[in-house]
Amino acid sequence: MKFFVDTADTKDIAELAATGLLDGVTTNPSLIAKSGRDFMEVTKEICALVNGPVSAEVVALDHPTMMKEAEILRKIADNVCIKVPLTIDGLKTCKALTEDGTMVNVTLCFSANQALLAAKAGATFISPFVGRHDDNGFDGMQLISDIRLIYDNYDFETAILVASVRHAVHVLESAKIGADVMTAPPAVIKSLFNHVLTEKGIQGFLADWAKTGQSIG
Ligand code: E4P
């Protein structure tokens, strides 16, 4: 499963990219606003930090204006992936862009039927929002299982990008279901390294090592 980080904070992206575990980045208008940075400038900087896809979202709601915005965004770098909402105009834009060889991430997916439509429109990625689904009393991980089943039934190539990931269990369940990608905030990705027994083990080994009076090198 690929790991994308869901942020527009370049410091966090650079830190995670240095681990070699980062396969891409997702942003959205809220994350750009949170960064306080200029959209074009920060997106260009992010694209230079990672080799994989960097999702940059259009804000227009109609197809012609979405195409104009996508035209501007895709010139930023070769690894820009245009993010469009799961609407009729969004999917028209998705079809036009993917037919032209541009990566497209269809966002704000909350049902398996919507995911089916996005795959039929040739989406590179579908982004089902598991956290927001859970927040509203639905089962986010069940949505991922349903989409996996449907995509496998018809050999759709659209990658399932689990979004709105809130905690480590979402990551674990995504991997068990066979999602292609998950995108999570930096803190959630960093939390995956943690285990109380790892920390305890390190402390124990260091304490015993100190007793030897030795050093390496
Ligand atoms: C995905 O691409 C979205 O940017 C993101 O995962 C939304 O997450 P949220 O529900 O925590 O805002």
Tab-separated table of C-alpha atoms and ligand atoms in Angstrom:
chain	number	residue	atom	x	y	z
A	1	MET	CA	0.000	0.000	0.000
A	2	LYS	CA	1.342	3.416	-0.941
A	3	PHE	CA	1.578	6.174	1.661
A	4	PHE	CA	0.594	9.737	0.799
A	5	VAL	CA	0.694	12.529	3.368
A	6	ASP	CA	-2.356	14.768	3.631
A	7	THR	CA	-0.913	18.236	4.252
A	8	ALA	CA	0.417	21.383	2.594
A	9	ASP	CA	3.045	21.880	5.294
A	10	THR	CA	6.363	21.590	3.438
A	11	LYS	CA	8.364	21.077	6.649
A	12	ASP	CA	6.305	17.980	7.528
A	13	ILE	CA	6.488	16.721	3.936
A	14	ALA	CA	10.284	17.095	3.808
A	15	GLU	CA	10.645	15.285	7.150
A	16	LEU	CA	8.538	12.332	5.995
A	17	ALA	CA	10.100	12.266	2.522
A	18	ALA	CA	13.488	11.757	4.228
A	19	THR	CA	12.245	8.416	5.646
A	20	GLY	CA	11.870	7.096	2.089
A	21	LEU	CA	8.347	5.942	2.956
A	22	LEU	CA	6.433	8.712	1.252
A	23	ASP	CA	4.872	7.950	-2.134
A	24	GLY	CA	2.918	11.166	-2.690
A	25	VAL	CA	1.022	14.094	-1.209
A	26	THR	CA	-2.612	15.180	-1.112
A	27	THR	CA	-3.773	18.728	-0.485
A	28	ASN	CA	-7.174	20.388	-0.510
A	29	PRO	CA	-8.347	24.022	-0.243
A	30	SER	CA	-8.656	23.742	3.560
A	31	LEU	CA	-5.075	22.470	3.890
A	32	ILE	CA	-3.801	25.257	1.602
A	33	ALA	CA	-5.644	27.803	3.759
A	34	LYS	CA	-4.124	26.241	6.890
A	35	SER	CA	-0.610	26.556	5.414
A	36	GLY	CA	-1.120	30.306	4.920
A	37	ARG	CA	0.915	30.006	1.700
A	38	ASP	CA	0.251	30.964	-1.923
A	39	PHE	CA	-1.401	27.964	-3.653
A	40	MET	CA	0.795	27.919	-6.755
A	41	GLU	CA	4.003	28.567	-4.845
A	42	VAL	CA	3.455	25.935	-2.159
A	43	THR	CA	2.263	23.325	-4.686
A	44	LYS	CA	5.418	23.851	-6.765
A	45	GLU	CA	7.552	23.439	-3.653
A	46	ILE	CA	5.716	20.238	-2.653
A	47	CYS	CA	6.112	18.774	-6.156
A	48	ALA	CA	9.873	19.201	-5.848
A	49	LEU	CA	9.959	17.402	-2.483
A	50	VAL	CA	8.424	14.104	-3.687
A	51	ASN	CA	8.631	12.069	-6.870
A	52	GLY	CA	5.084	10.725	-6.629
A	53	PRO	CA	1.701	12.334	-7.336
A	54	VAL	CA	0.804	15.622	-5.631
A	55	SER	CA	-2.937	16.286	-5.624
A	56	ALA	CA	-3.936	19.904	-6.221
A	57	GLU	CA	-7.656	20.624	-6.153
A	58	VAL	CA	-9.710	22.762	-8.540
A	59	VAL	CA	-12.219	25.091	-6.887
A	60	ALA	CA	-14.563	25.764	-9.825
A	61	LEU	CA	-17.844	23.871	-9.920
A	62	ASP	CA	-18.469	23.935	-13.689
A	63	HIS	CA	-16.633	21.817	-16.241
A	64	PRO	CA	-15.230	24.605	-18.496
A	65	THR	CA	-13.762	26.533	-15.540
A	66	MET	CA	-12.468	23.320	-13.965
A	67	MET	CA	-10.620	22.629	-17.227
A	68	LYS	CA	-9.117	26.139	-17.195
A	69	GLU	CA	-7.958	25.719	-13.591
A	70	ALA	CA	-6.575	22.243	-14.321
A	71	GLU	CA	-4.656	23.677	-17.263
A	72	ILE	CA	-2.914	26.116	-14.938
A	73	LEU	CA	-2.292	23.533	-12.203
A	74	ARG	CA	-0.906	20.804	-14.436
A	75	LYS	CA	1.792	23.173	-15.719
A	76	ILE	CA	3.254	23.402	-12.191
A	77	ALA	CA	5.101	20.073	-12.479
A	78	ASP	CA	4.869	16.665	-14.145
A	79	ASN	CA	3.786	15.011	-10.872
A	80	VAL	CA	0.715	17.196	-10.323
A	81	CYS	CA	-2.480	15.188	-10.021
A	82	ILE	CA	-5.642	17.225	-10.556
A	83	LYS	CA	-8.212	16.773	-7.824
A	84	VAL	CA	-11.863	17.175	-8.799
A	85	PRO	CA	-15.053	16.741	-6.755
A	86	LEU	CA	-17.381	13.816	-7.339
A	87	THR	CA	-20.019	15.716	-9.326
A	88	ILE	CA	-21.202	15.463	-12.933
A	89	ASP	CA	-18.927	18.357	-13.929
A	90	GLY	CA	-16.083	16.883	-11.884
A	91	LEU	CA	-16.351	13.547	-13.682
A	92	LYS	CA	-16.625	15.226	-17.108
A	93	THR	CA	-13.383	17.006	-16.228
A	94	CYS	CA	-11.879	13.722	-14.994
A	95	LYS	CA	-12.654	11.992	-18.294
A	96	ALA	CA	-11.239	14.817	-20.407
A	97	LEU	CA	-8.045	15.082	-18.348
A	98	THR	CA	-7.289	11.367	-18.049
A	99	GLU	CA	-7.890	10.869	-21.779
A	100	ASP	CA	-5.254	13.550	-22.225
A	101	GLY	CA	-2.765	11.674	-20.003
A	102	THR	CA	-3.187	13.781	-16.837
A	103	MET	CA	-3.547	12.087	-13.437
A	104	VAL	CA	-6.867	12.777	-11.714
A	105	ASN	CA	-7.897	12.224	-8.101
A	106	VAL	CA	-11.695	12.214	-7.666
A	107	THR	CA	-12.397	13.464	-4.175
A	108	LEU	CA	-15.290	13.619	-1.690
A	109	CYS	CA	-16.456	10.069	-2.407
A	110	PHE	CA	-18.967	8.740	0.141
A	111	SER	CA	-20.612	5.792	-1.636
A	112	ALA	CA	-19.545	2.740	-3.627
A	113	ASN	CA	-21.811	3.856	-6.486
A	114	GLN	CA	-19.934	7.159	-6.654
A	115	ALA	CA	-16.676	5.182	-6.795
A	116	LEU	CA	-18.098	3.114	-9.658
A	117	LEU	CA	-18.881	6.312	-11.584
A	118	ALA	CA	-15.366	7.663	-10.995
A	119	ALA	CA	-13.798	4.445	-12.289
A	120	LYS	CA	-15.995	4.577	-15.389
A	121	ALA	CA	-14.787	8.174	-15.900
A	122	GLY	CA	-11.207	6.841	-15.914
A	123	ALA	CA	-10.089	8.307	-12.571
A	124	THR	CA	-6.490	7.606	-11.601
A	125	PHE	CA	-7.459	7.719	-7.907
A	126	ILE	CA	-10.768	7.608	-6.047
A	127	SER	CA	-10.724	9.205	-2.592
A	128	PRO	CA	-13.338	7.758	-0.212
A	129	PHE	CA	-13.321	9.781	3.047
A	130	VAL	CA	-13.433	7.161	5.807
A	131	GLY	CA	-13.117	9.526	8.792
A	132	ARG	CA	-15.933	11.820	7.713
A	133	HIS	CA	-18.010	8.722	6.897
A	134	ASP	CA	-17.466	7.394	10.456
A	135	ASP	CA	-18.168	10.857	11.936
A	136	ASN	CA	-21.634	10.721	10.391
A	137	GLY	CA	-22.541	7.280	11.684
A	138	PHE	CA	-21.578	5.258	8.587
A	139	ASP	CA	-18.914	2.544	8.384
A	140	GLY	CA	-15.946	4.030	6.540
A	141	MET	CA	-13.988	0.794	6.240
A	142	GLN	CA	-17.040	-1.060	4.888
A	143	LEU	CA	-17.102	1.526	2.116
A	144	ILE	CA	-13.492	0.641	1.235
A	145	SER	CA	-14.321	-3.102	1.171
A	146	ASP	CA	-17.305	-2.474	-1.113
A	147	ILE	CA	-15.254	-0.390	-3.540
A	148	ARG	CA	-12.460	-3.026	-3.550
A	149	LEU	CA	-15.023	-5.720	-4.422
A	150	ILE	CA	-16.586	-3.684	-7.221
A	151	TYR	CA	-13.271	-2.600	-8.744
A	152	ASP	CA	-11.976	-6.187	-8.650
A	153	ASN	CA	-15.218	-7.512	-10.201
A	154	TYR	CA	-14.600	-5.413	-13.291
A	155	ASP	CA	-10.798	-5.055	-13.252
A	156	PHE	CA	-10.999	-1.282	-12.945
A	157	GLU	CA	-7.532	0.249	-12.756
A	158	THR	CA	-8.598	3.229	-10.646
A	159	ALA	CA	-6.553	3.164	-7.442
A	160	ILE	CA	-8.420	3.272	-4.124
A	161	LEU	CA	-6.894	6.140	-2.125
A	162	VAL	CA	-8.264	5.954	1.416
A	163	ALA	CA	-8.687	9.544	2.618
A	164	SER	CA	-9.807	11.324	5.770
A	165	VAL	CA	-7.728	8.838	7.740
A	166	ARG	CA	-7.879	9.650	11.447
A	167	HIS	CA	-5.831	6.955	13.225
A	168	ALA	CA	-3.578	3.913	12.905
A	169	VAL	CA	-6.484	1.428	12.797
A	170	HIS	CA	-7.785	3.065	9.606
A	171	VAL	CA	-4.331	2.433	8.086
A	172	LEU	CA	-4.245	-1.183	9.265
A	173	GLU	CA	-7.750	-1.937	7.989
A	174	SER	CA	-6.993	-0.265	4.641
A	175	ALA	CA	-3.959	-2.512	4.181
A	176	LYS	CA	-5.929	-5.634	5.164
A	177	ILE	CA	-8.672	-4.799	2.647
A	178	GLY	CA	-6.083	-4.191	-0.065
A	179	ALA	CA	-6.516	-0.467	-0.659
A	180	ASP	CA	-3.917	0.833	-3.101
A	181	VAL	CA	-3.026	4.024	-1.247
A	182	MET	CA	-3.852	5.779	2.003
A	183	THR	CA	-3.371	9.440	2.741
A	184	ALA	CA	-3.058	10.577	6.332
A	185	PRO	CA	-1.994	13.639	8.313
A	186	PRO	CA	1.713	13.653	9.334
A	187	ALA	CA	0.865	12.848	12.970
A	188	VAL	CA	-1.008	9.668	11.979
A	189	ILE	CA	1.878	8.476	9.785
A	190	LYS	CA	4.375	9.165	12.583
A	191	SER	CA	2.164	7.297	15.073
A	192	LEU	CA	2.619	4.113	13.015
A	193	PHE	CA	6.222	3.887	14.230
A	194	ASN	CA	5.184	3.810	17.871
A	195	HIS	CA	4.884	0.758	20.091
A	196	VAL	CA	5.293	0.757	23.852
A	197	LEU	CA	7.311	-2.488	23.694
A	198	THR	CA	9.718	-1.030	21.125
A	199	GLU	CA	10.381	1.923	23.435
A	200	LYS	CA	10.685	-0.360	26.472
A	201	GLY	CA	13.017	-2.687	24.564
A	202	ILE	CA	15.321	0.179	23.560
A	203	GLN	CA	15.514	1.442	27.143
A	204	GLY	CA	16.321	-2.075	28.394
A	205	PHE	CA	19.042	-2.678	25.818
A	206	LEU	CA	20.621	0.732	26.476
A	207	ALA	CA	20.630	0.161	30.223
A	208	ASP	CA	22.371	-3.227	29.791
A	209	TRP	CA	24.786	-1.802	27.219
A	210	ALA	CA	25.838	0.932	29.664
A	211	LYS	CA	26.804	-1.812	32.147
A	212	THR	CA	29.337	-3.206	29.637
A	213	GLY	CA	31.242	0.101	29.530
A	214	GLN	CA	31.808	-0.450	25.816
A	215	SER	CA	31.276	1.802	22.780
A	216	ILE	CA	31.014	1.016	19.093
A	217	GLY	CA	33.783	2.414	16.985
B	1	E4P	C1	-8.071	13.833	0.993
B	1	E4P	O1	-7.538	13.991	-0.066
B	1	E4P	C2	-8.521	14.926	1.864
B	1	E4P	O2	-7.619	15.996	1.715
B	1	E4P	C3	-8.505	14.571	3.323
B	1	E4P	O3	-8.117	13.238	3.547
B	1	E4P	C4	-9.683	15.021	4.091
B	1	E4P	O4	-9.509	14.665	5.442
B	1	E4P	P1	-10.358	15.303	6.637
B	1	E4P	O5	-11.698	14.656	6.658
B	1	E4P	O6	-9.557	14.972	7.860
B	1	E4P	O7	-10.446	16.782	6.362
